[in-house]
XYZ file of C-alpha atoms in Angstrom:
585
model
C 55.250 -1.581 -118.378
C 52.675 0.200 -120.212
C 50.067 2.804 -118.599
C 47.524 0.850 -119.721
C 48.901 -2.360 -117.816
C 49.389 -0.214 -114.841
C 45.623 0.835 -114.492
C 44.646 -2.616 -115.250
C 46.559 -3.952 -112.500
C 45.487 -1.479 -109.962
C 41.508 -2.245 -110.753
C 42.726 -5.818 -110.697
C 44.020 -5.001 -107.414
C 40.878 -2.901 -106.081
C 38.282 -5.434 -107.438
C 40.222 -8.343 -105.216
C 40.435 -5.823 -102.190
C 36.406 -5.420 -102.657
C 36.144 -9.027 -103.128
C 37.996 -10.580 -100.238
C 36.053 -7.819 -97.987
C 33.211 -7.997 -99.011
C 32.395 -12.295 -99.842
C 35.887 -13.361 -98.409
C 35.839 -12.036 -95.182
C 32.093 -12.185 -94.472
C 32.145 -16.080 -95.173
C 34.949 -16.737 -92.780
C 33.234 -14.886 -89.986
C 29.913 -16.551 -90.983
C 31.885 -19.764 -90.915
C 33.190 -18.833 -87.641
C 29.619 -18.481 -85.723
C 28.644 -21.707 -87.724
C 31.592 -23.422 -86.720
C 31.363 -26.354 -84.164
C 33.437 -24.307 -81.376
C 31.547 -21.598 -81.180
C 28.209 -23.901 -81.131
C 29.375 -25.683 -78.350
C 30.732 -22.519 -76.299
C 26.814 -21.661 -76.594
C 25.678 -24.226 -75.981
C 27.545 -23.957 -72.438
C 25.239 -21.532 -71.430
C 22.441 -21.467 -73.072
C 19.975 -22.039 -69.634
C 21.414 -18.468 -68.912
C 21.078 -16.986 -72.095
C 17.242 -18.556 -72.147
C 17.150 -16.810 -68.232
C 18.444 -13.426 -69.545
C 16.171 -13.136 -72.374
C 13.116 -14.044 -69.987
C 14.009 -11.588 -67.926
C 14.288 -9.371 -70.691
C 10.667 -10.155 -71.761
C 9.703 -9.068 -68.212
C 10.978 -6.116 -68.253
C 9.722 -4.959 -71.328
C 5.879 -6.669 -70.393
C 6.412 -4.282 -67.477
C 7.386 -0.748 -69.543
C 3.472 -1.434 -70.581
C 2.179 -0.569 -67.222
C 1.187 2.251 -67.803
C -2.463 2.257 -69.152
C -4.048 4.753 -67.543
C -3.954 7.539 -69.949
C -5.093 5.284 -72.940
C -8.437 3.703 -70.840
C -10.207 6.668 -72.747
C -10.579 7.280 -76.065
C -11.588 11.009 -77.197
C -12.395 10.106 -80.604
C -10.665 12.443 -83.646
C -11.519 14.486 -86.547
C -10.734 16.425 -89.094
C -8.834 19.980 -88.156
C -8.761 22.690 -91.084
C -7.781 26.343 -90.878
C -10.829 28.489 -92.978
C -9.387 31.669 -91.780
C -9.860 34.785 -94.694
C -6.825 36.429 -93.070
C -3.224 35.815 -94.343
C -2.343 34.360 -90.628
C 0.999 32.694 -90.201
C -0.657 29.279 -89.466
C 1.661 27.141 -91.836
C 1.763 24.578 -88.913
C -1.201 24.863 -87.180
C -3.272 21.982 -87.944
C -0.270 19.532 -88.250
C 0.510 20.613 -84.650
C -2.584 18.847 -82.952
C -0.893 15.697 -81.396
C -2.801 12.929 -79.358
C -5.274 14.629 -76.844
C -4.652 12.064 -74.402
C -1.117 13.544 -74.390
C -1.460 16.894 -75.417
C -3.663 20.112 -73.646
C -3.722 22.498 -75.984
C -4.006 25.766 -73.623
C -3.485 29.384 -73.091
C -0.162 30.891 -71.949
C -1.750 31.228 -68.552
C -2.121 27.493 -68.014
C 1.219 26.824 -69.466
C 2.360 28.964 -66.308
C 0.174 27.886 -63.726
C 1.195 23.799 -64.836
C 4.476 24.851 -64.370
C 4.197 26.222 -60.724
C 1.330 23.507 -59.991
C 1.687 20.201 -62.421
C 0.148 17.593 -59.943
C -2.977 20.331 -59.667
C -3.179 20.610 -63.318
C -2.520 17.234 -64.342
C -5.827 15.853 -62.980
C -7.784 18.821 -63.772
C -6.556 19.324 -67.729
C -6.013 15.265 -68.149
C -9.602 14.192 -66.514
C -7.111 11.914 -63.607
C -9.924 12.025 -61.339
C -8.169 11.630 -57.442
C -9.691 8.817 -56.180
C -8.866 5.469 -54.832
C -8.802 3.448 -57.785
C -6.397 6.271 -59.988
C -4.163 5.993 -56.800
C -4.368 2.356 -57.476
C -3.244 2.085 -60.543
C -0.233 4.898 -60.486
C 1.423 2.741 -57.509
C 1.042 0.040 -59.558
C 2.832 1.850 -62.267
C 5.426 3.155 -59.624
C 6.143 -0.838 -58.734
C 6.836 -2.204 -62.251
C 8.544 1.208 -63.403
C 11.002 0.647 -60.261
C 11.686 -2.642 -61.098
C 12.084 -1.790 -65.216
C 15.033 0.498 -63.733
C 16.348 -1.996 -61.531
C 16.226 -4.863 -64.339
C 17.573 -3.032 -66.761
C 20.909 -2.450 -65.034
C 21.053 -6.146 -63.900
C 20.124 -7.450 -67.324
C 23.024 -5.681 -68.914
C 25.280 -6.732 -66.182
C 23.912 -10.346 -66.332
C 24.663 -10.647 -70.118
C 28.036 -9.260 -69.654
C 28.589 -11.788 -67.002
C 27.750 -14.625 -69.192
C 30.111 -13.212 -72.230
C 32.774 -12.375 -69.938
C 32.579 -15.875 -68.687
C 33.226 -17.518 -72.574
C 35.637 -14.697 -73.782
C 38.968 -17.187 -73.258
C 36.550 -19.492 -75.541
C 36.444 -17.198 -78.472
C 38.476 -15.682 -80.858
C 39.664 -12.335 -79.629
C 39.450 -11.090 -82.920
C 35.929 -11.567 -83.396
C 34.907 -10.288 -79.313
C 36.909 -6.893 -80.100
C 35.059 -6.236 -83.467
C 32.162 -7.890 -83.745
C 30.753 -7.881 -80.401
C 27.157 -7.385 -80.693
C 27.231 -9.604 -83.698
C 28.836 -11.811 -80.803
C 26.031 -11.377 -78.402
C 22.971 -11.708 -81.563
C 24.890 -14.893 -82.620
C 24.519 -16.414 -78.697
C 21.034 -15.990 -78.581
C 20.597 -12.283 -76.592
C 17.918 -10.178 -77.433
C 18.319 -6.847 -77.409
C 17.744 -5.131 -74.171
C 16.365 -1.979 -74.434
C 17.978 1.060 -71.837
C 15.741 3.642 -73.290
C 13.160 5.684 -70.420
C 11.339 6.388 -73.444
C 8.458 4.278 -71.403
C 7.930 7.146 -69.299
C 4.616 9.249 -69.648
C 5.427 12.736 -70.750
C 2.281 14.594 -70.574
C 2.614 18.867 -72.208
C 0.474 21.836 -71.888
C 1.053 23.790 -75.164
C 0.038 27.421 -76.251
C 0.648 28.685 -79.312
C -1.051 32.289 -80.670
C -3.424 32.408 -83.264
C -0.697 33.479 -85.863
C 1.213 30.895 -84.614
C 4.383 33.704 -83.666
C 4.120 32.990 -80.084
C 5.015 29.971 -78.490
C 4.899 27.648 -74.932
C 5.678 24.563 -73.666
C 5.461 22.487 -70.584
C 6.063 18.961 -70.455
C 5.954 17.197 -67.423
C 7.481 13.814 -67.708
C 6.273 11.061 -64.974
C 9.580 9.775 -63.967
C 10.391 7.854 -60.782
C 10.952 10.354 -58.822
C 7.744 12.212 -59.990
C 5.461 9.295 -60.135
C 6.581 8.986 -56.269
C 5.516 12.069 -55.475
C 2.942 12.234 -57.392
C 0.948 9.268 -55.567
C 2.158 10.919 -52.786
C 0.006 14.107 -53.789
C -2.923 11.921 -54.642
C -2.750 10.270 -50.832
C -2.766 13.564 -49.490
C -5.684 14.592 -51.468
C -7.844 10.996 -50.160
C -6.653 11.359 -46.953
C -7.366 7.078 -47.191
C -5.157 5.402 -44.819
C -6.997 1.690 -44.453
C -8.393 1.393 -48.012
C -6.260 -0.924 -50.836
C -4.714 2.682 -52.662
C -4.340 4.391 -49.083
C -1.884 1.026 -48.000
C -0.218 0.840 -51.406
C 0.803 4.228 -51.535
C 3.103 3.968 -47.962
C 5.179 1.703 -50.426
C 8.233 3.861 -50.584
C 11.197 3.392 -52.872
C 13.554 3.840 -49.238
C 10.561 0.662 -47.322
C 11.370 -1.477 -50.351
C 15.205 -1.247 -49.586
C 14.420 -1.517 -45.801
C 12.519 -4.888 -46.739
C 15.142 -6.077 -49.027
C 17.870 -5.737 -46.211
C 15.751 -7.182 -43.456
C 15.748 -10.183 -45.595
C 19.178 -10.238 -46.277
C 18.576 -9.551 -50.330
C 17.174 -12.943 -50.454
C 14.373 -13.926 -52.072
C 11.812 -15.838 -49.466
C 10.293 -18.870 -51.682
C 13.352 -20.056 -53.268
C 15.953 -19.186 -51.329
C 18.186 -17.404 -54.160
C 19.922 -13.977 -53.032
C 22.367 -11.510 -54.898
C 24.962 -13.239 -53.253
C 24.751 -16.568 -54.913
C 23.672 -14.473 -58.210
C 24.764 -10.895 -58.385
C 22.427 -9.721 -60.884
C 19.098 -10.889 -59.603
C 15.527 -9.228 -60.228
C 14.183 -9.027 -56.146
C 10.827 -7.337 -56.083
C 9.294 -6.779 -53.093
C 5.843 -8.701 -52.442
C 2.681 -8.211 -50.390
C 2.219 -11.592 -48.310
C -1.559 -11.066 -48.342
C -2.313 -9.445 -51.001
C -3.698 -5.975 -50.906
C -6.977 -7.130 -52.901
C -7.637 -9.696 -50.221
C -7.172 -7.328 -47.188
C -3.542 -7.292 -46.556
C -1.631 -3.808 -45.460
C 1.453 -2.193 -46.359
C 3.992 -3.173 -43.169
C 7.032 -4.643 -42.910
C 5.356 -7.488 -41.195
C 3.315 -8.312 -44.586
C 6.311 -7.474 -46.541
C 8.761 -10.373 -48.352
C 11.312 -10.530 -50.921
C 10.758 -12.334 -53.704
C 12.700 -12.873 -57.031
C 11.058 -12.156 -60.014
C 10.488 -14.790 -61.089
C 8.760 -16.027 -57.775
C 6.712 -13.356 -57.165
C 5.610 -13.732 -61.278
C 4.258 -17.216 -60.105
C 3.027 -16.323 -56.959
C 0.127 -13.897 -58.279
C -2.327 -12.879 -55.540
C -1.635 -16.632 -53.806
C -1.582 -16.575 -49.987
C 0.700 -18.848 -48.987
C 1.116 -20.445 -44.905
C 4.491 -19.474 -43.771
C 5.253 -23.418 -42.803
C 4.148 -24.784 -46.089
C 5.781 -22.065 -48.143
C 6.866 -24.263 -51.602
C 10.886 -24.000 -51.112
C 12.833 -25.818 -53.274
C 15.626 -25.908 -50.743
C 13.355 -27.581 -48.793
C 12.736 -30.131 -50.997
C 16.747 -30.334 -52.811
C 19.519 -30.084 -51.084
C 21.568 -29.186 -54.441
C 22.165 -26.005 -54.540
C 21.695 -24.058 -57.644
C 24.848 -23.754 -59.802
C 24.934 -20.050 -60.497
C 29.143 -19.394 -60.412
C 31.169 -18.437 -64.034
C 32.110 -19.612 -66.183
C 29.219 -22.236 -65.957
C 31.270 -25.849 -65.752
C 31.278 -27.684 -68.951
C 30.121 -31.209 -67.149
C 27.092 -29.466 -66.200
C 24.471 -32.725 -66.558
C 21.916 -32.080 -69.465
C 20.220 -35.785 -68.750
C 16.731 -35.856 -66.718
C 18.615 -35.438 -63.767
C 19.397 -31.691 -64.251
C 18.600 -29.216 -61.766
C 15.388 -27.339 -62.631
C 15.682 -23.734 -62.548
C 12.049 -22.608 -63.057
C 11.641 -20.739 -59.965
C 9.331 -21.523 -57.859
C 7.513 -25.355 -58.691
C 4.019 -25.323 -59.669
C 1.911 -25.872 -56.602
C 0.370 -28.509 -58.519
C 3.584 -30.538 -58.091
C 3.223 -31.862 -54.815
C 6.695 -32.655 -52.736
C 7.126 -35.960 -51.038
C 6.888 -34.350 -47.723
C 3.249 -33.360 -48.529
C 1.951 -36.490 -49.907
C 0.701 -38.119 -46.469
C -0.133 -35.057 -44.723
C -3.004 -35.066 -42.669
C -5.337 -31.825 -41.638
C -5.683 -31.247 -37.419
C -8.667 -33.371 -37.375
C -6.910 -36.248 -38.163
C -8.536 -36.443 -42.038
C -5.889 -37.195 -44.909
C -5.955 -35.430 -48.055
C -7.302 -38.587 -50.006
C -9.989 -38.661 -47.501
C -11.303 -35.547 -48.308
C -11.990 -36.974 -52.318
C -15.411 -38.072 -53.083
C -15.917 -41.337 -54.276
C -16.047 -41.201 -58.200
C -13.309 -42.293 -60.448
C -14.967 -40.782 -63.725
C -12.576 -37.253 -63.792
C -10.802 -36.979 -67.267
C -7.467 -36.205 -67.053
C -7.487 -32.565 -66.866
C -10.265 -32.960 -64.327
C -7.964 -34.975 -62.372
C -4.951 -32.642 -62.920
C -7.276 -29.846 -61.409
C -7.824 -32.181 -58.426
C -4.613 -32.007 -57.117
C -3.795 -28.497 -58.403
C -6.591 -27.979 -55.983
C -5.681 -30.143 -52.892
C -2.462 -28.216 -53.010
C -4.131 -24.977 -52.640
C -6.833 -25.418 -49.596
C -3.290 -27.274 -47.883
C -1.510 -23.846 -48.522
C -5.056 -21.281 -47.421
C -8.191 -21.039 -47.276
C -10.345 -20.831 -50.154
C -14.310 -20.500 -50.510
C -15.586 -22.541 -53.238
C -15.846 -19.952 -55.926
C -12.475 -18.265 -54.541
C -10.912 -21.930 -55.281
C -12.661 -22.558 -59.099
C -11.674 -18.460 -59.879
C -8.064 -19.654 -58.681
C -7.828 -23.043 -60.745
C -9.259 -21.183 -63.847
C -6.918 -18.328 -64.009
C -3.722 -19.113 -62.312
C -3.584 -22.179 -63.806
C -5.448 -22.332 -66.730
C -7.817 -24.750 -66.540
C -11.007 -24.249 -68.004
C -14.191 -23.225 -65.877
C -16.348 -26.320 -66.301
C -12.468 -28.649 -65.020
C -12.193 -26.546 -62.357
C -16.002 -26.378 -60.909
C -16.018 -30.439 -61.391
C -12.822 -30.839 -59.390
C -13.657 -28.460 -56.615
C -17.114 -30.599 -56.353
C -15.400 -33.444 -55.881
C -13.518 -32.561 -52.583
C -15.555 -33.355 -49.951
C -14.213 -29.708 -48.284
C -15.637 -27.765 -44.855
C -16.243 -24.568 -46.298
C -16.757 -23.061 -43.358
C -12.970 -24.505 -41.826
C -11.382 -23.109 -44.881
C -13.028 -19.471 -44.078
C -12.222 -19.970 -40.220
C -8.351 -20.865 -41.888
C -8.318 -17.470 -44.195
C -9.943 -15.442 -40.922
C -6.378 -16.810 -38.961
C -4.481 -15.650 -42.003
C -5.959 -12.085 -42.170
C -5.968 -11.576 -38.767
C -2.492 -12.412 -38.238
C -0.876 -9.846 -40.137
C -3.093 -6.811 -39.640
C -6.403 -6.195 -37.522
C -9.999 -6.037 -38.148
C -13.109 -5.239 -36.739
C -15.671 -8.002 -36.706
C -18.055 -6.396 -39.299
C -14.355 -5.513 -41.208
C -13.626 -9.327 -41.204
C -17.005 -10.911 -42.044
C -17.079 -8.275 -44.893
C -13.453 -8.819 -46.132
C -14.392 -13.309 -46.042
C -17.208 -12.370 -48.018
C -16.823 -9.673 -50.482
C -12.782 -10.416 -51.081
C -12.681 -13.732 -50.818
C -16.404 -15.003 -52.025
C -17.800 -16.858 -48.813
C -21.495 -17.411 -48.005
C -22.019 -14.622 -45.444
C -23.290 -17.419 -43.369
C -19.710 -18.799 -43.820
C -17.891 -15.972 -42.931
C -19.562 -14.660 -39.841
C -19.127 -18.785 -38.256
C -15.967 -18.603 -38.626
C -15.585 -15.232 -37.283
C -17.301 -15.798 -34.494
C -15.599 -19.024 -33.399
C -12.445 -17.644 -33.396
C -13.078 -15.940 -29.923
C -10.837 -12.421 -31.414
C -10.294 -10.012 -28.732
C -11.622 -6.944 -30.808
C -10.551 -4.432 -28.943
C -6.383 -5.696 -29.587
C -7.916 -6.044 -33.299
C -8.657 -2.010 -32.697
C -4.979 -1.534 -30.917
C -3.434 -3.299 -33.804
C -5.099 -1.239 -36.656
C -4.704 1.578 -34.569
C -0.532 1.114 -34.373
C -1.052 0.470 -38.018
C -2.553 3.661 -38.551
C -0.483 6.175 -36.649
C 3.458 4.211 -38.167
C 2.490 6.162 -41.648
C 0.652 9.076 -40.224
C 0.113 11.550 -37.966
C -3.840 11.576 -36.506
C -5.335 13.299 -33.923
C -7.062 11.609 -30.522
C -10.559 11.676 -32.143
C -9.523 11.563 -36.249
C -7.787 8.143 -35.002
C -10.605 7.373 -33.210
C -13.186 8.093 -36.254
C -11.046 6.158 -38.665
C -11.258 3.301 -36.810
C -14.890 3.293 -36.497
C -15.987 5.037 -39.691
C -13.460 3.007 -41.990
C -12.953 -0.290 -39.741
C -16.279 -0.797 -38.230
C -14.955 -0.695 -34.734
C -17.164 0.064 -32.235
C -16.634 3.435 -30.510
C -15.830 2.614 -27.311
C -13.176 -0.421 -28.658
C -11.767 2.414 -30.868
C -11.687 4.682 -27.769
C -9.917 2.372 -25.519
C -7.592 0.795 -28.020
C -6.688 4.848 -28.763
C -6.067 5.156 -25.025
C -4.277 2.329 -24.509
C -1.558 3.676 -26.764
C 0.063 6.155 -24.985
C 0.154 8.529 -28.066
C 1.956 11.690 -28.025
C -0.525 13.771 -29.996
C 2.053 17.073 -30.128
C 4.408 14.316 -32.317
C 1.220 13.294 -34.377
C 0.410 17.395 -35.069
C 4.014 17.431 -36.023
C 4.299 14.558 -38.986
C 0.469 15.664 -40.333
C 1.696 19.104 -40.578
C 5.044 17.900 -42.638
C 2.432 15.660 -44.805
C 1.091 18.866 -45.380
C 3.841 21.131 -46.447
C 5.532 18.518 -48.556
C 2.706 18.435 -50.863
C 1.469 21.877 -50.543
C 2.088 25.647 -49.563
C 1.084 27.288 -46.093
C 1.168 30.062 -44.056
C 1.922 29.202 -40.107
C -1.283 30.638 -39.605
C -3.232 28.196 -42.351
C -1.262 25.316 -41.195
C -2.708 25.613 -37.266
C -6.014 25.917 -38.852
C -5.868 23.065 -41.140
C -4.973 20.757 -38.675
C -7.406 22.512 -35.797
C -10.490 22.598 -38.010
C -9.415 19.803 -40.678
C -7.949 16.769 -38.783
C -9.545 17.543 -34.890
C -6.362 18.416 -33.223
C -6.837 20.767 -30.222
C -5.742 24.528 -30.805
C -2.433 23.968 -28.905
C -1.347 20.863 -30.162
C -2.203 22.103 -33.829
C -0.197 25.395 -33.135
C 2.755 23.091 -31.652
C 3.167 20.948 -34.870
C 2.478 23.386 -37.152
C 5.430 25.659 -35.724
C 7.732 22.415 -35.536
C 7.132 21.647 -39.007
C 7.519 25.432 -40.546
C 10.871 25.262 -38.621
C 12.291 21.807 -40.175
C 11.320 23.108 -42.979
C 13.454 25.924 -42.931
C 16.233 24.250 -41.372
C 16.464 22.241 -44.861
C 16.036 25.097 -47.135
C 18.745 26.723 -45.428
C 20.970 23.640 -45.988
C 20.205 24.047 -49.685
């Protein structure tokens, strides 16, 4: 055989390798994801795959908490260097980056962040320390936790559901083409980057741009925790809607999720009959409408739950349960069973049903004075069908709390959607005792934490929109004994921090509206051991900040009103635990 032959036979040879690899074989795998058995593996479980990539879409709807930093916007200009001097500054108008991001600083401040970041954060990056800042970073803290938690879950979750169909596929295509694998089943991609995080830097660079600093301080977990934790200390606001949210600690959210045995409160689903479920951990009343951070008002809630649930208060007897209401129990084991029904009769796993789906056990119920639900409908049969649709929607929510008329029309529009003008029509059709539903949300409030009377009136009428005439009937026909009210805040008070006799005693009048002398004897009543309070203030103290023994017994003599001795007492307990640790270390 010829050379010639011989080279033409090898390209021969080369051009079919390059063809079979690169149309061939990329046709039979294409076939393969297009072929009927690999459709109907998919179709198997495609209710989890849809699951998995809502869950995915919270997640990532939650990495976009964070706001805070971009509520302001500085403007921007132009930057030039008109310097006559031959100055090394190659770089030095590139540099600039986003000012929300970026202080641009001497070396000393670059130092001084680094020993002090909380301090320097709010003073460089306008965070001004108030309530509503300390608002919205425990907000931040809540999603961010649950961003870390979901992400791990999710990944776990999708594995689950592969793992489940792997005897289904081709082994083959599972070892080398896996992600192809999970694009072709529907997945989408889950990100496991913390690139969400807020990394704010103090920068100095000299004028000839030869010298160099950096300090970036990254708002992690961890740091965001103790960060609000700073803030708090800084308010010194115990009662107010920031002051409550910021006792929510990561270790109280594990406390509340193994109190409730890791299962979630509305719908009854827990890790054990799903291993990789979302539980967040949900205010019963909602901080905006006056609820507190204690394990009393604490639940578990899946996500997806406590997604639908919104700032809804609902009655712990008429909580919506589906296992109350279906005694089939949701399918959740792998791999999912090929006869799983796909007629009308399939289980519905939107968690929990819209409360404008009434069950058949609420139908016929009947209020305590006897009246039905129908009764309570005006005569008029001219509602269009939204109208009517809001109707119920809103029967189902005065069943479940109490709602003042504009509370009820602001819940109809933007819970569920329907428009203003719907709403108001429906709401004016009930023929509802405004001033029963606010004696029904006074019960609810007062159950779970306590209030003064002025506290309560004002919380019916400024949180939840009653009439002030409204409010304080209900109030007052409740017959509250107002100094257990002051016992109850009181207990509330002192389980998250440390107060002396008369700085417990001025927070409950000055912040609550107690009287003094029910703030006096509920404080009394107690029993307090106000050496033990000096103590925990004083380790509030030094986790957040430095002091000498000496500053420490005046901070909490002069500061927070405790008496020389007891001041002295805690501050030398404290300066001693503390050292104990470091010594540990």
């Amino acid at each position: 055989m010829s050379t010639e032959s011989i080279i033409l036979s090898l390209i021969v040879f080369f051009l079919l390798i390059a063809f079979i690899r690169h149309v061939v074989y990329p046709l039979v795998i294409d076939s393969y994801f297009k072929g009927t058995k690999f459709l109907a593996v998919k179709a198997r479980v495609q209710q989890h795959i849809d699951e998995c990539n809502e869950l995915n879409e919270h997640i990532e709807h939650l990495k976009l908490s964070y706001t805070y930093a971009e509520a302001t916007d500085y403007g921007e200009g132009l930057l030039s260097d008109a310097s006559r001097y031959n100055m090394k500054r190659r770089t030095w108008a590139t540099e600039s980056s986003d000012n929300r991001w970026t202080h641009n600083c001497s070396a000393s401040i670059v130092k001084s962040a680094d020993n002090q970041p909380y301090k320097y954060l709010c003073k460089y990056f306008n965070i001004s320390p108030n309530k509503e800042t300390l608002e919205q970073f425990e907000e931040v803290l809540n999603n961010f936790s649950a961003v870390e938690q979901g992400k791990y879950l999710l990944e776990n979750e999708r594995e689950a559901i592969v793992s489940s169909i792997s005897t289904s596929l081709s082994p083959y295509i599972l070892r080398h083409y896996r992600d192809r694998v999970n694009t072709e089943l529907g997945f989408k991609k889950i990100s496991l980057s913390n690139l969400y995080f807020p990394v704010y830097t103090f920068r100095y660079a000299s004028a000839g741009g030869n010298s160099k600093s950096n300090f970036a301080l990254e708002l992690n977990l961890d740091r965001l925790e103790r960060f609000i934790g700073y803030l708090a200390n800084l308010l010194k606001v115990k009662n107010s809607v920031a002051g409550q949210r910021a006792l929510m600690t990561a270790k109280l959210r594990e406390e509340i999720k193994e109190r409730d045995s890791y299962a979630c409160k509305i719908c009854n689903l827990s890790t054990s009959d799903e291993a990789n479920l979302l539980l967040e951990i949900d205010h019963i009343i909602p901080l905006s409408k006056g609820g507190v951070t204690c394990e009393s008002n604490l639940q578990t809630l899946c996500w997806k739950c406590n997604r639908s649930k919104g700032s809804k208060i609902y009655s712990a007897d008429v909580i919506p349960n589906p296992a109350l209401t279906d005694s089939r129990k949701l399918d959740t084991t792998w791999p999912p069973k090929a006869s799983t029904p796909t007629d009308s009769g399939k289980l519905d796993m939107t968690r929990p049903p819209k409360a404008s789906t009434p069950t058949t056990g609420l139908q016929s119920s009947t209020f305590e004075d006897g009246r039905t639900r129908n009764a309570m409908t005006k005569q008029g049969t001219n509602l269009t069908r939204p109208q009517a649709n809001a109707l119920r929607s809103a029967k189902d929510y005065i069943e479940y709390s109490g709602y003042s008329r504009k509370g009820l029309i602001e819940q109809l529009h933007e819970c569920d959607d329907y428009v203003v003008s719907d709403a108001t029509v429906a709401v004016d059709s009930l023929n509802i005792d405004w001033k029963e539903q606010a004696v029904k949300s006074a019960k609810d409030y007062i159950e779970y934490s306590g209030y003064s009377r002025k506290g309560l009136i004002e919380q019916l009428h400024e949180c939840d929109d009653y009439v002030v005439s409204d409010a304080t009937v209900a109030v007052d026909s409740l017959n509250i004994d107002w100094k257990e009210q002051a016992v109850k805040s009181a207990k509330d008070y002192i389980e998250y921090s440390g107060y002396s006799r008369k700085g417990l005693i001025e927070q409950l009048h000055e912040c609550d509206d107690y009287v003094v002398s029910d703030a006096t004897v509920a404080v009394d009543s107690l029993n307090i051991d106000w050496k033990e309070q000096a103590v925990k203030s004083a380790k509030d103290y030094l986790e957040y900040s430095g002091y000498s023994c000496k500053g420490l017994i005046e901070q909490l003599h002069e500061c927070d009103d405790y008496s020389l001795s007891e001041a002295t007492y805690g501050a030398e307990q404290a300066c001693l635990f503390v050292a104990s640790l470091t010594s540990k270390n």
